[in-house]
Short mmCIF file of C-alpha atoms in Angstrom, two decimals:
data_model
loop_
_atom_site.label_atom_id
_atom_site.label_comp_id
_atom_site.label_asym_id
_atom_site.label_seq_id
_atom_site.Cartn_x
_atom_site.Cartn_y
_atom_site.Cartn_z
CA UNK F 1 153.10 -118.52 2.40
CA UNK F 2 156.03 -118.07 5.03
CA UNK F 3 158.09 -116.08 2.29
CA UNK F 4 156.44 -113.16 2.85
CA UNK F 5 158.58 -112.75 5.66
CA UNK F 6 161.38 -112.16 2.94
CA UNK F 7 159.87 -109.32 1.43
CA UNK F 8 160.31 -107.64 4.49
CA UNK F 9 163.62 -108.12 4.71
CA UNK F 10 164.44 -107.27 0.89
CA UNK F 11 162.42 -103.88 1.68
CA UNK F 12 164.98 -103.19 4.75
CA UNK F 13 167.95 -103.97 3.04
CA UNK F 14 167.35 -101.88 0.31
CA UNK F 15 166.49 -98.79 2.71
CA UNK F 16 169.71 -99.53 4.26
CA UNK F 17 171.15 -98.88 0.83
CA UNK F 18 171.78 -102.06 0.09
CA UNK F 19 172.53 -102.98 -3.57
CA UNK F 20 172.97 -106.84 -5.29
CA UNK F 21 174.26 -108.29 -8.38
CA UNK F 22 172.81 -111.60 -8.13
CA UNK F 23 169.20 -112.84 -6.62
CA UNK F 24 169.36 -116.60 -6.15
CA UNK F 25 165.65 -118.28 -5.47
CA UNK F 26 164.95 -121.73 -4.29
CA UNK F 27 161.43 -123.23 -3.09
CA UNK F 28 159.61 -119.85 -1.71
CA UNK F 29 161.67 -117.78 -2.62
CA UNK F 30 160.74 -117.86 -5.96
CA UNK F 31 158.39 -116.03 -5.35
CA UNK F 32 159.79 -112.84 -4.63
CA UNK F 33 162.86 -113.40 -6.71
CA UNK F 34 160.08 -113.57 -9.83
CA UNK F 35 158.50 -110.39 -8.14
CA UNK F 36 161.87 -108.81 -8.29
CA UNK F 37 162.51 -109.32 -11.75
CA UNK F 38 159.06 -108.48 -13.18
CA UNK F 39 159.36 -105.26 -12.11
CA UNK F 40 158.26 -104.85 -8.53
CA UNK F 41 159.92 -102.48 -5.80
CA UNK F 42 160.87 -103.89 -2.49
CA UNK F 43 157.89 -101.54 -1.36
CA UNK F 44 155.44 -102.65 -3.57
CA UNK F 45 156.48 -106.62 -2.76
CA UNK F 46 154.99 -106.19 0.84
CA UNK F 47 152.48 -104.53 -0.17
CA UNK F 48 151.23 -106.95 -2.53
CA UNK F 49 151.98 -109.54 0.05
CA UNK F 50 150.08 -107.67 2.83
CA UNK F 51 146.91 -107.59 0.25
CA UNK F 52 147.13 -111.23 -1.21
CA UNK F 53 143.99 -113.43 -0.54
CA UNK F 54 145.67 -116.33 1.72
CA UNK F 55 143.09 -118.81 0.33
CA UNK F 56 143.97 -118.21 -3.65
CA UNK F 57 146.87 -120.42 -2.89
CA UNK F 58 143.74 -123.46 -2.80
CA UNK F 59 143.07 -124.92 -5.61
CA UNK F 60 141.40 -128.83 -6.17
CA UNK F 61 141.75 -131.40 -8.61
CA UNK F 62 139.09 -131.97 -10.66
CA UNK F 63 136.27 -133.66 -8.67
CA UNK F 64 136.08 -136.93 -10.08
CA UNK F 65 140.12 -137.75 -9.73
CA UNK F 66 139.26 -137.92 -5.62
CA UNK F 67 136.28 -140.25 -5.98
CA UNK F 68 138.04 -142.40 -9.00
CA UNK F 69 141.18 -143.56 -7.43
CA UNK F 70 143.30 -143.67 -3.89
CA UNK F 71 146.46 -142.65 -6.40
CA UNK F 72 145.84 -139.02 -6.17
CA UNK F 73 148.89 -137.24 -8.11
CA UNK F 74 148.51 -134.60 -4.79
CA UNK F 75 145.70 -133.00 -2.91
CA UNK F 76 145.46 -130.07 -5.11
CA UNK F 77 146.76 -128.44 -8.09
CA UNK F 78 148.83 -125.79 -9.23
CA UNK F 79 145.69 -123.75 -10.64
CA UNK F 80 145.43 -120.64 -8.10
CA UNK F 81 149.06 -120.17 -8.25
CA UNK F 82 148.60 -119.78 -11.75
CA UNK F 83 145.59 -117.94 -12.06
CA UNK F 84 145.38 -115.79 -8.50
CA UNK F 85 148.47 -115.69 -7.21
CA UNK F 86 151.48 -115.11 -9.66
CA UNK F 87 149.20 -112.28 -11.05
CA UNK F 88 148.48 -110.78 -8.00
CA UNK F 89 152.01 -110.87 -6.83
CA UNK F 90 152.78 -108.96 -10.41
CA UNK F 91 154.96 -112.21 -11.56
CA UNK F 92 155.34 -111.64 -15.52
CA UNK F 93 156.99 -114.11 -17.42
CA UNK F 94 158.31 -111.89 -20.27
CA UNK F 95 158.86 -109.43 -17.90
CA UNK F 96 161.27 -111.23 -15.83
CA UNK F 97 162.70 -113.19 -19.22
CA UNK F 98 164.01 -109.14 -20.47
CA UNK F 99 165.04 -107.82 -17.37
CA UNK F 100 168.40 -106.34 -17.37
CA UNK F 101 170.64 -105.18 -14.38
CA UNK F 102 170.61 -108.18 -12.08
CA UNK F 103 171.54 -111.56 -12.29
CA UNK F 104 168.67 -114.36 -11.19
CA UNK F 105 168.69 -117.79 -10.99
CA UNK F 106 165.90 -120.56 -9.99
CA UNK F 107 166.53 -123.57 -8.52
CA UNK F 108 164.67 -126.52 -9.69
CA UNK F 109 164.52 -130.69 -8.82
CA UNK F 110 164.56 -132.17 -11.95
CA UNK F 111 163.07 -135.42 -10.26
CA UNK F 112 163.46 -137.55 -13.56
CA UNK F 113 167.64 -137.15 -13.14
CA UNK F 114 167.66 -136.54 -9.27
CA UNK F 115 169.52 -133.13 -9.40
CA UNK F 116 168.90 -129.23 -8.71
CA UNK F 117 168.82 -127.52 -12.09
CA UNK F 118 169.83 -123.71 -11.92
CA UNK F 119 167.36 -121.82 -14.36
CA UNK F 120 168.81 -118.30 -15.62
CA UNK F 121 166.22 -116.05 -15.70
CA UNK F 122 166.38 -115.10 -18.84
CA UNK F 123 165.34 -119.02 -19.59
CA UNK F 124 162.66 -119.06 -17.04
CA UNK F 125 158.94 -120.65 -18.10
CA UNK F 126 155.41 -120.06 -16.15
CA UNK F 127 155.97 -124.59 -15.50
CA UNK F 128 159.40 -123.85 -14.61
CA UNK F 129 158.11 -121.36 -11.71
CA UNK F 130 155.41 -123.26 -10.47
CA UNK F 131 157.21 -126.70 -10.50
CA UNK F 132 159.78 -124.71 -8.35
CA UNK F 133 157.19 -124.37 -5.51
CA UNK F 134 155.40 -127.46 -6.14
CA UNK F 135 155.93 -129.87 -2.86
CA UNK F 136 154.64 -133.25 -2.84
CA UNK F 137 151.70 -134.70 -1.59
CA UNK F 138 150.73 -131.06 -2.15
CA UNK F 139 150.60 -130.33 -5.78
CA UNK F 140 151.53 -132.01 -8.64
CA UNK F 141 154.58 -132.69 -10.21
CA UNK F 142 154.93 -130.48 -13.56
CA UNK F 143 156.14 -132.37 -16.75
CA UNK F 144 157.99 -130.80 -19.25
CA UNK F 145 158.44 -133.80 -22.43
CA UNK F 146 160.13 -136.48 -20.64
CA UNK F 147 161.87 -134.65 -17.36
CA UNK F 148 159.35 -134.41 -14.46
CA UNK F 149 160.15 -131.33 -12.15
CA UNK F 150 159.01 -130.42 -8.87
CA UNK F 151 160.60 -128.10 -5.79
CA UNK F 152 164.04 -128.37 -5.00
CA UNK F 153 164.15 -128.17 -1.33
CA UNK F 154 164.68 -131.58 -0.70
CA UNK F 155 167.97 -130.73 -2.58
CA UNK F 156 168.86 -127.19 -1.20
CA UNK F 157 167.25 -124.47 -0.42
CA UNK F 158 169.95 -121.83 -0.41
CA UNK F 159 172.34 -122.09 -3.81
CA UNK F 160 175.39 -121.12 -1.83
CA UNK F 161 177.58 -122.37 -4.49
CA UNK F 162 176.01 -120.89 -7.55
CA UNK F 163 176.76 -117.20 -5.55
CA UNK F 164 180.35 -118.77 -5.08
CA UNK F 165 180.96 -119.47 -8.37
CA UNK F 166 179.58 -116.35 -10.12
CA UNK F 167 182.32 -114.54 -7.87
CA UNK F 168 180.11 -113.44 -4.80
CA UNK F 169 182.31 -111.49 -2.52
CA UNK F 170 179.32 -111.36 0.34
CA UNK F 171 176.14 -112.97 0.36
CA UNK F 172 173.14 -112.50 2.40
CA UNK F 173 170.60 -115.12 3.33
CA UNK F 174 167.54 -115.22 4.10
CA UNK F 175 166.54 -118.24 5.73
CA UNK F 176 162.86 -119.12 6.80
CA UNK F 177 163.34 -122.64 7.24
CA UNK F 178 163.35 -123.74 10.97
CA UNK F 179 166.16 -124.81 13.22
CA UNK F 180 165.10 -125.97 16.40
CA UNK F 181 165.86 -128.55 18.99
CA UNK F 182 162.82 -129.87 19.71
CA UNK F 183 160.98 -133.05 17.98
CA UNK F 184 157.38 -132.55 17.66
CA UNK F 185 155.01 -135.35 17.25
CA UNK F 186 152.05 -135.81 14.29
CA UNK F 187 152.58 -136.38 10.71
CA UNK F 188 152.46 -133.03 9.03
CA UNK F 189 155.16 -131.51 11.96
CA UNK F 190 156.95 -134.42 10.74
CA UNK F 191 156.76 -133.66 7.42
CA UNK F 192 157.96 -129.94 7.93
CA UNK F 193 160.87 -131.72 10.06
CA UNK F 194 162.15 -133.69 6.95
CA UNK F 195 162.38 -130.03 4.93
CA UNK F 196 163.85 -128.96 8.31
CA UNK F 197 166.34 -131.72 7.65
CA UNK F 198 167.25 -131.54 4.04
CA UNK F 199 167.78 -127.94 3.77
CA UNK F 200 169.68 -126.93 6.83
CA UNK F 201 171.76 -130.61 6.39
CA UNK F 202 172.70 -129.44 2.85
CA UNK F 203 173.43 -125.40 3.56
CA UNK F 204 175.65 -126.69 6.61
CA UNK F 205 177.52 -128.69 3.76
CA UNK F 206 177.84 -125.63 1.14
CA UNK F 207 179.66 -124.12 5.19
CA UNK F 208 182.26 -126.71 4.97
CA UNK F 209 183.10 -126.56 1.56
CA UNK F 210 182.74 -122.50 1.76
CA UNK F 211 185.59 -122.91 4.80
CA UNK F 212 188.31 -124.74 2.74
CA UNK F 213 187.70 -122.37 -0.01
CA UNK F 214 188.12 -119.41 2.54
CA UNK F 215 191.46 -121.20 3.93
CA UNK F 216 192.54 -121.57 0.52
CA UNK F 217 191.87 -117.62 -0.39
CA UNK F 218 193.47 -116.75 2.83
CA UNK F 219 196.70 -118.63 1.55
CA UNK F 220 196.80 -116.78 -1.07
CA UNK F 221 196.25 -113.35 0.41
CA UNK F 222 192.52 -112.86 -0.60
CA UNK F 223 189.88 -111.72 1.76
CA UNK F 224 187.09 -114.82 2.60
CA UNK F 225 183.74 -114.66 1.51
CA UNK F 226 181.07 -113.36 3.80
CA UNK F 227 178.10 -114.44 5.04
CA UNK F 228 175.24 -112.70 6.70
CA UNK F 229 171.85 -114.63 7.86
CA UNK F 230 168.51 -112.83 8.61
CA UNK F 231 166.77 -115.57 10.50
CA UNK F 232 163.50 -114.76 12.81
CA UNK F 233 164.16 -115.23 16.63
CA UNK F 234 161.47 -118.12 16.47
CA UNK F 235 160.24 -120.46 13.98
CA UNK F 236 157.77 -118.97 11.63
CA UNK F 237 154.41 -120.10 11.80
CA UNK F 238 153.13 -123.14 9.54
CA UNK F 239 151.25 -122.77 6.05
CA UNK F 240 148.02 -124.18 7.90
CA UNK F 241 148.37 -121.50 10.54
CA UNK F 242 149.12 -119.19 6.92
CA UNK F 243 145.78 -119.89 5.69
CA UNK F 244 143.92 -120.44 8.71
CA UNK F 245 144.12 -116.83 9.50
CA UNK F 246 146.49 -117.05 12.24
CA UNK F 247 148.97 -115.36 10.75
CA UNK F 248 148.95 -112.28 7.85
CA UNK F 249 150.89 -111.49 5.32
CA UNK F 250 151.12 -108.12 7.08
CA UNK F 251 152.66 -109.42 10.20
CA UNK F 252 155.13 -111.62 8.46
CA UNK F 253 156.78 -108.32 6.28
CA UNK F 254 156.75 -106.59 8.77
CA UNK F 255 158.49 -108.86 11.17
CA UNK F 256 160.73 -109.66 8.16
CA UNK F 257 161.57 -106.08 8.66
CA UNK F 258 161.58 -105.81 11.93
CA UNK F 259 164.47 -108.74 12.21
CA UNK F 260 166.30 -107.54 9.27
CA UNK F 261 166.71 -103.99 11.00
CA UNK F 262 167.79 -106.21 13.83
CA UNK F 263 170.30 -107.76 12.45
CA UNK F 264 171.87 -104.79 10.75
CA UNK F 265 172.40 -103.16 13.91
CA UNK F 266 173.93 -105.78 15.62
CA UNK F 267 175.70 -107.51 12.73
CA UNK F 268 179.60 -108.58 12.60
CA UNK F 269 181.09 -106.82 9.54
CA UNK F 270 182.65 -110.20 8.94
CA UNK F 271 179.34 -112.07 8.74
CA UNK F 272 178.60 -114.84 10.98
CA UNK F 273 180.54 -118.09 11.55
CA UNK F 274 179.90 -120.81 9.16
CA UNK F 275 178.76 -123.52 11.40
CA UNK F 276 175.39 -124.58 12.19
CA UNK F 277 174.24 -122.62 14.43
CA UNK F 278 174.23 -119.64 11.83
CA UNK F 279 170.38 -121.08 11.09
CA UNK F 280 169.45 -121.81 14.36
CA UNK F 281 166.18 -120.76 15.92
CA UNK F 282 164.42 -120.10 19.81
CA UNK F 283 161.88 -122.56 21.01
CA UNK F 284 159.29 -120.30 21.30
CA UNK F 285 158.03 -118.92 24.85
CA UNK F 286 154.38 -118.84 26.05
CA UNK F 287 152.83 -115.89 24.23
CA UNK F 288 150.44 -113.78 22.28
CA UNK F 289 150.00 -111.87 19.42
CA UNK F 290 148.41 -109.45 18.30
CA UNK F 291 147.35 -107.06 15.10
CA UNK F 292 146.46 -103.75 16.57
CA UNK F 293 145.80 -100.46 14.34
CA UNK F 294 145.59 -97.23 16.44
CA UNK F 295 144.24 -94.03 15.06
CA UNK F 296 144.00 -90.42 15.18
CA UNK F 297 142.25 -87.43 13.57
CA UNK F 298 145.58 -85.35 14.14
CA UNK F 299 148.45 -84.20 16.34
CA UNK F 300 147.57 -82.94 19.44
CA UNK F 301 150.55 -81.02 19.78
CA UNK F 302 153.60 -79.78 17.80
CA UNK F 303 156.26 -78.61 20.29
CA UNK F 304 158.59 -77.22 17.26
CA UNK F 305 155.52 -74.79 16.38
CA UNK F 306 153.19 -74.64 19.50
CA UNK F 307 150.49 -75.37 17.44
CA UNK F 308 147.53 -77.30 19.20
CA UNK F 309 147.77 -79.82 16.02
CA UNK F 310 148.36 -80.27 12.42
CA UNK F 311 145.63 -80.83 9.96
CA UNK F 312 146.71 -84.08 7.50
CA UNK F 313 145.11 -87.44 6.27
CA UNK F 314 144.92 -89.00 9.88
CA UNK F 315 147.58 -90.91 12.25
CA UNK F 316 147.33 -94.69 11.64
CA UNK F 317 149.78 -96.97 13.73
CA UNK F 318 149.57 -100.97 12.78
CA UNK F 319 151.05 -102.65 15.12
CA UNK F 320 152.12 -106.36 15.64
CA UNK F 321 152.73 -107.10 19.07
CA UNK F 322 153.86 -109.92 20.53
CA UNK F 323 153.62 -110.73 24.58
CA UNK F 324 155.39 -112.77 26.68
CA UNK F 325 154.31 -114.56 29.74
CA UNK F 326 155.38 -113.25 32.81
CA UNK F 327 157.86 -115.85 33.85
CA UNK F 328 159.21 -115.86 29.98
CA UNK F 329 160.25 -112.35 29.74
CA UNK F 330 163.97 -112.08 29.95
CA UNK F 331 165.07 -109.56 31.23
CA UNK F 332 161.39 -109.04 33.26
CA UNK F 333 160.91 -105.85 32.46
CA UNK F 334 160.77 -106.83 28.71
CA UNK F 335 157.70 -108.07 28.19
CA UNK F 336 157.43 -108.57 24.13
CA UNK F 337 158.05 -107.54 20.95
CA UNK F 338 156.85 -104.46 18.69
CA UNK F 339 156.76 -104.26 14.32
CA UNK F 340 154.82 -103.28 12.07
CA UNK F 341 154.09 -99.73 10.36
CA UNK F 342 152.93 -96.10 10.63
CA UNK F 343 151.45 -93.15 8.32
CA UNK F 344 151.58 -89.98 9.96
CA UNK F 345 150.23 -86.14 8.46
CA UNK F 346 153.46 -84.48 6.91
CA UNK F 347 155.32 -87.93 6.05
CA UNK F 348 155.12 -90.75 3.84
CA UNK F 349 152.38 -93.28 4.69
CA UNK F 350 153.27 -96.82 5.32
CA UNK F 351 156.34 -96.33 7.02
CA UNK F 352 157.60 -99.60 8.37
CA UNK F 353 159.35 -99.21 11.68
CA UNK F 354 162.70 -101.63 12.92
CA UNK F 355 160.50 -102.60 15.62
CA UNK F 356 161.41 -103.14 19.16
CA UNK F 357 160.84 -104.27 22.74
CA UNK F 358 157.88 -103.99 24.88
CA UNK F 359 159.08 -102.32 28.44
CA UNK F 360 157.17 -102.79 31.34
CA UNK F 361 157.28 -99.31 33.82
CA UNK F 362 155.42 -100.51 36.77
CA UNK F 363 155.79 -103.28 39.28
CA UNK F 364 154.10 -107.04 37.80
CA UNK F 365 152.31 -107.37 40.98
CA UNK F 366 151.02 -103.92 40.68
CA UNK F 367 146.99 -103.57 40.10
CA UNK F 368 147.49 -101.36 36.66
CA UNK F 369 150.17 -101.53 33.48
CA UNK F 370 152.32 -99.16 31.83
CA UNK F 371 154.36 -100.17 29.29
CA UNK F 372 155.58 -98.51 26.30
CA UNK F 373 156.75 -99.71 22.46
CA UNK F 374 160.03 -97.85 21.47
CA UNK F 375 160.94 -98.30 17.88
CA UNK F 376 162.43 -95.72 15.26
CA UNK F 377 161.82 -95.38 11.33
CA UNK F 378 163.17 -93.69 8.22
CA UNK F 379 161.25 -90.87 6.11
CA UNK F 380 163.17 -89.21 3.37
CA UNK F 381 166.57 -88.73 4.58
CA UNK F 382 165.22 -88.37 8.41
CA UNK F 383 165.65 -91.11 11.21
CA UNK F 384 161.96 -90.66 13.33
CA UNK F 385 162.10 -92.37 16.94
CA UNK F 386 158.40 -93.83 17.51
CA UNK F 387 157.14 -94.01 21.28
CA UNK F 388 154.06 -95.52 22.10
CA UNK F 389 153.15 -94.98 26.01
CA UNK F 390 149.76 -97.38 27.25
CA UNK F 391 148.85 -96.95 30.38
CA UNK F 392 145.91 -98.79 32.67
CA UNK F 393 145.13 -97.88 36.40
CA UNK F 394 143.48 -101.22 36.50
CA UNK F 395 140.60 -99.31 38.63
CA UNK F 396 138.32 -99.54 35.78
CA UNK F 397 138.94 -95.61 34.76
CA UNK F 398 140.12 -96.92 31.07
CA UNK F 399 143.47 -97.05 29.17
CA UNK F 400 144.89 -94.16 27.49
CA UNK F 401 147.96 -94.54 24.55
CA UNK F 402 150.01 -91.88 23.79
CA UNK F 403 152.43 -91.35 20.41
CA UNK F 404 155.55 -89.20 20.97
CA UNK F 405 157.09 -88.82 16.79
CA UNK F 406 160.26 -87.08 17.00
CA UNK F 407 163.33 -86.68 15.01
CA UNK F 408 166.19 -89.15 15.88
CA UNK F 409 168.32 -86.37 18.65
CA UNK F 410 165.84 -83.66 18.61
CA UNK F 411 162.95 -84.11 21.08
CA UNK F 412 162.43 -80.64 20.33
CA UNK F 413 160.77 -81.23 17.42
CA UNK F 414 158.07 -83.89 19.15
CA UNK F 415 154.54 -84.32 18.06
CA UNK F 416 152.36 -86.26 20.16
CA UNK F 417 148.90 -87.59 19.53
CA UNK F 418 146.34 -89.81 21.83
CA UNK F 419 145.13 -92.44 19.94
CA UNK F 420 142.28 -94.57 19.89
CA UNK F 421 142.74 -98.39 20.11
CA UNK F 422 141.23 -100.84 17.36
CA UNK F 423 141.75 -104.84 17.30
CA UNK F 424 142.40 -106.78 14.27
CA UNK F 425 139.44 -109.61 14.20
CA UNK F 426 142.02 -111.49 15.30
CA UNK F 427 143.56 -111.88 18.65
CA UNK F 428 145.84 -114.77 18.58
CA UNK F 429 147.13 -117.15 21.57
CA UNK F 430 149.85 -119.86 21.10
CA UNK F 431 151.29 -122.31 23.28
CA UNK F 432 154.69 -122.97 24.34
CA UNK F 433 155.72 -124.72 21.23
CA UNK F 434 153.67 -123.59 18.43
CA UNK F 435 152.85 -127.40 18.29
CA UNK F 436 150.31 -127.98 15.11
CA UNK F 437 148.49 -130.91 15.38
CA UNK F 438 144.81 -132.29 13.38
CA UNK F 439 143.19 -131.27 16.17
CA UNK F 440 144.83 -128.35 16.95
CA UNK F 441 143.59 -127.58 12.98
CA UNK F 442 140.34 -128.43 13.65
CA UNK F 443 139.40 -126.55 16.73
CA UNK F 444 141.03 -123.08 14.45
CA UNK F 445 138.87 -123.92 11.83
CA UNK F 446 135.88 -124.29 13.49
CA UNK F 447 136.53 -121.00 16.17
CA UNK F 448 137.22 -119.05 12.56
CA UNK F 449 133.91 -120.25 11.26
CA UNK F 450 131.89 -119.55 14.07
CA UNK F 451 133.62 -115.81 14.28
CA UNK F 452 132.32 -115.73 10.73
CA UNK F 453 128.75 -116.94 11.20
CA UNK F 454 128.67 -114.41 14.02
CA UNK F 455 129.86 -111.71 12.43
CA UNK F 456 126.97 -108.81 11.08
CA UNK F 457 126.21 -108.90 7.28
CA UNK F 458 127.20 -105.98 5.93
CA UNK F 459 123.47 -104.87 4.66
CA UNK F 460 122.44 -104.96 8.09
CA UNK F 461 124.50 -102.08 9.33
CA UNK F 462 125.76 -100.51 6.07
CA UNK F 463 123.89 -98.43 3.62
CA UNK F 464 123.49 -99.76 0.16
CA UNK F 465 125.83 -98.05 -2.55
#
């Protein structure tokens, strides 16, 4: 699921020292609104995101109800949500029912009525949850006595006015939906488009109405109602691309991170205008991405000591990188984008960093690379600035990587460490569009399987425990 993203973005806001009174969750997002209120720090949230298995969300219909009738109620059913995945996410009914110190609400299509029912969470049911992520054609719709309930994002997918009328002074969004120009072809991109629709159609209405009751609070000499929207440059990738291993859970917190931290440095203090373009995406460039995780035993020097290095649990870098072709990059001497996290000897492991660009140091028609990944982080009460330095001669003599860790305005105080490189077992490639089609499906699927046939058992190369 997409929403992971979010969990990201919770987990920067709340280093930033950001505080709420009132959660709102609609479609997705009740997922990490019930993760919220069960319990769960923003920290814990990615990492129980990062460590979900993508395919518990699958779950069938009893066998016979495909062979027995055309008239499926959906394709699958609402079992590994309720079995896999609201456990491993930590989502406790009781839990959330007694928490105290936040306001949440659900949102919820009662189909049998037509309308979006607001669910306090102190009146929230397991049904109530999983009807509120329940699409159609996907999974069933959930009955409860006569009233048939399913997800509300036909509706809305952002309760603007339930924050408005609960006297919400600011409010910050985090949208995942896309907002693009472009009209793709094939059913299922169709499909996503009529979400697409719905939601941002409806959240561009809550703007208008939010306007005249700004005007109106301006008349009288009270300060408007602001509005700040985290958004990802691009349009996140697809559920399909979700669970065909195309995407991780890891990548998507940390570039909910990543465009959080963006956001907050760049932000207006007055929020953004309330038109819509406030949702609107990038069509994606030609690109790549890719998972990296680069290692080390230990520093290889300390400049604030001299030391040759500094004993600890190991340097781990995680990287999510994400290249641009040549003729994308804009300006040309940024070549991509950088996220993910870092634990490092004498600091807190899994540090997520705000991410940053890719720069390109040598000529594009030169025969080698250098490039390097700025980014900084926060341990404690310390701002870290990350530099990672590759470099290739392109004369076959190897690549070398290079860490500089130093505290924000005191170079001083450097550490530096060569690392050794390590790919995901995943290196992904994506066209100009991110255009999913059946095909498009098909040939993933089969490429993942035959990685899997391919790849060594583990009693071939492991020793028995």
């Amino acid at each position: 699921m997409r929403v992971a993203y979010q969990a990201g973005v919770v987990r920067k806001l709340t280093d930033r020292g950001l505080r709420f009174d009132h959660i709102d969750g609609t479609s997705g997002g009740i997922f990490n609104l019930a993760m919220l209120l069960s319990g769960a720090t923003p920290t814990e949230m990615c990492t129980r995101w990062r460590t979900l298995p993508v395919h518990d969300f699958m779950s069938f219909l009893p066998f016979i109800d495909y062979v027995r009738s055309p008239h499926l109620p959906a394709l699958g059913s609402a079992d590994g949500l309720r079995d896999k995945v609201f456990p491993h996410l930590g989502i406790d009914v009781a839990q959330i029912r007694s928490a105290t110190g936040l306001q949440g609400t659900f949102n919820v299509c009662n189909y049998t009525r037509k309308i979006n029912e607001v669910i306090e969470h102190r009146e929230v049911a397991l049904d109530l949850l999983i009807a509120g992520v329940s699409l159609p054609i996907f999974l069933p719709v959930v009955s409860r006595g006569a009233t048939l309930y399913m997800d509300s994002v036909w509706i809305r997918d952002a309760n603007i006015p339930e924050a408005i009328r609960r006297g919400a002074e600011e409010i910050w969004l985090v949208w995942c939906i896309g907002n693009i120009s472009e009209y793709r072809n094939g059913p299922f991109n169709q499909y996503v488009h009529m979400i697409e629709i719905a939601a941002n159609g409806r959240l561009f209405e809550d703007f208008e109405q939010l306007r005249v009751i700004n005007a109106a609070r301006s008349a009288a000499g009270a300060s408007p109602i602001r509005v700040h929207v985290i958004k990802p440059r691009y349009p996140l990738p697809l559920d399909p691309e979700y669970y065909l291993g195309e995407i991780t859970g890891e990548e998507l917190v940390s570039m909910g991170y990543r465009d959080a931290a963006t956001y907050l440095r760049e932000m207006d203090t007055d929020g953004v205008s309330l038109t819509p373009e406030a949702t609107q995406m990038e069509l994606p460039p030609p690109r790549s991405r890719t998972l990296e995780i680069l290692t080390a035993p230990s520093w290889d020097k300390v400049e604030a000591t001299g030391e040759p290095g500094e004993a600890g649990s190991g340097i781990e870098l995680r990287l999510v990188t994400e290249m641009y072709e040549a003729a994308s990059a804009q300006p040309p001497d940024r070549i991509g984008r950088v996220c993910g996290a870092v634990s490092l000897p004498g600091l807190a492991p899994d540090l997520p960093i705000d991410g940053g660009d890719v720069v390109r140091s040598l000529p594009v028609d030169s025969l080698g690379y250098a490039i390097t990944y700025s980014s900084e982080f926060q341990s404690a009460d310390t701002r870290y600035l990350l530099e990672v330095h590759r470099r290739d001669d392109g004369r076959g003599g190897g690549s070398t990587v290079v860490a500089d860790v130093s505290p924000v305005g005191d170079t001083a105080a450097s550490r530096r460490a060569h690392l050794s490189e390590g790919l995901g077992d995943r290196i992904q490639s994506m066209d100009a569009l991110g255009v999913v089609t059946p095909a498009s499906l098909l040939e993933r699927m089969m490429a993942r399987l035959s990685r899997w046939f391919r790849r060594p058992r583990e009693s071939e190369h492991r020793p028995r425990r």
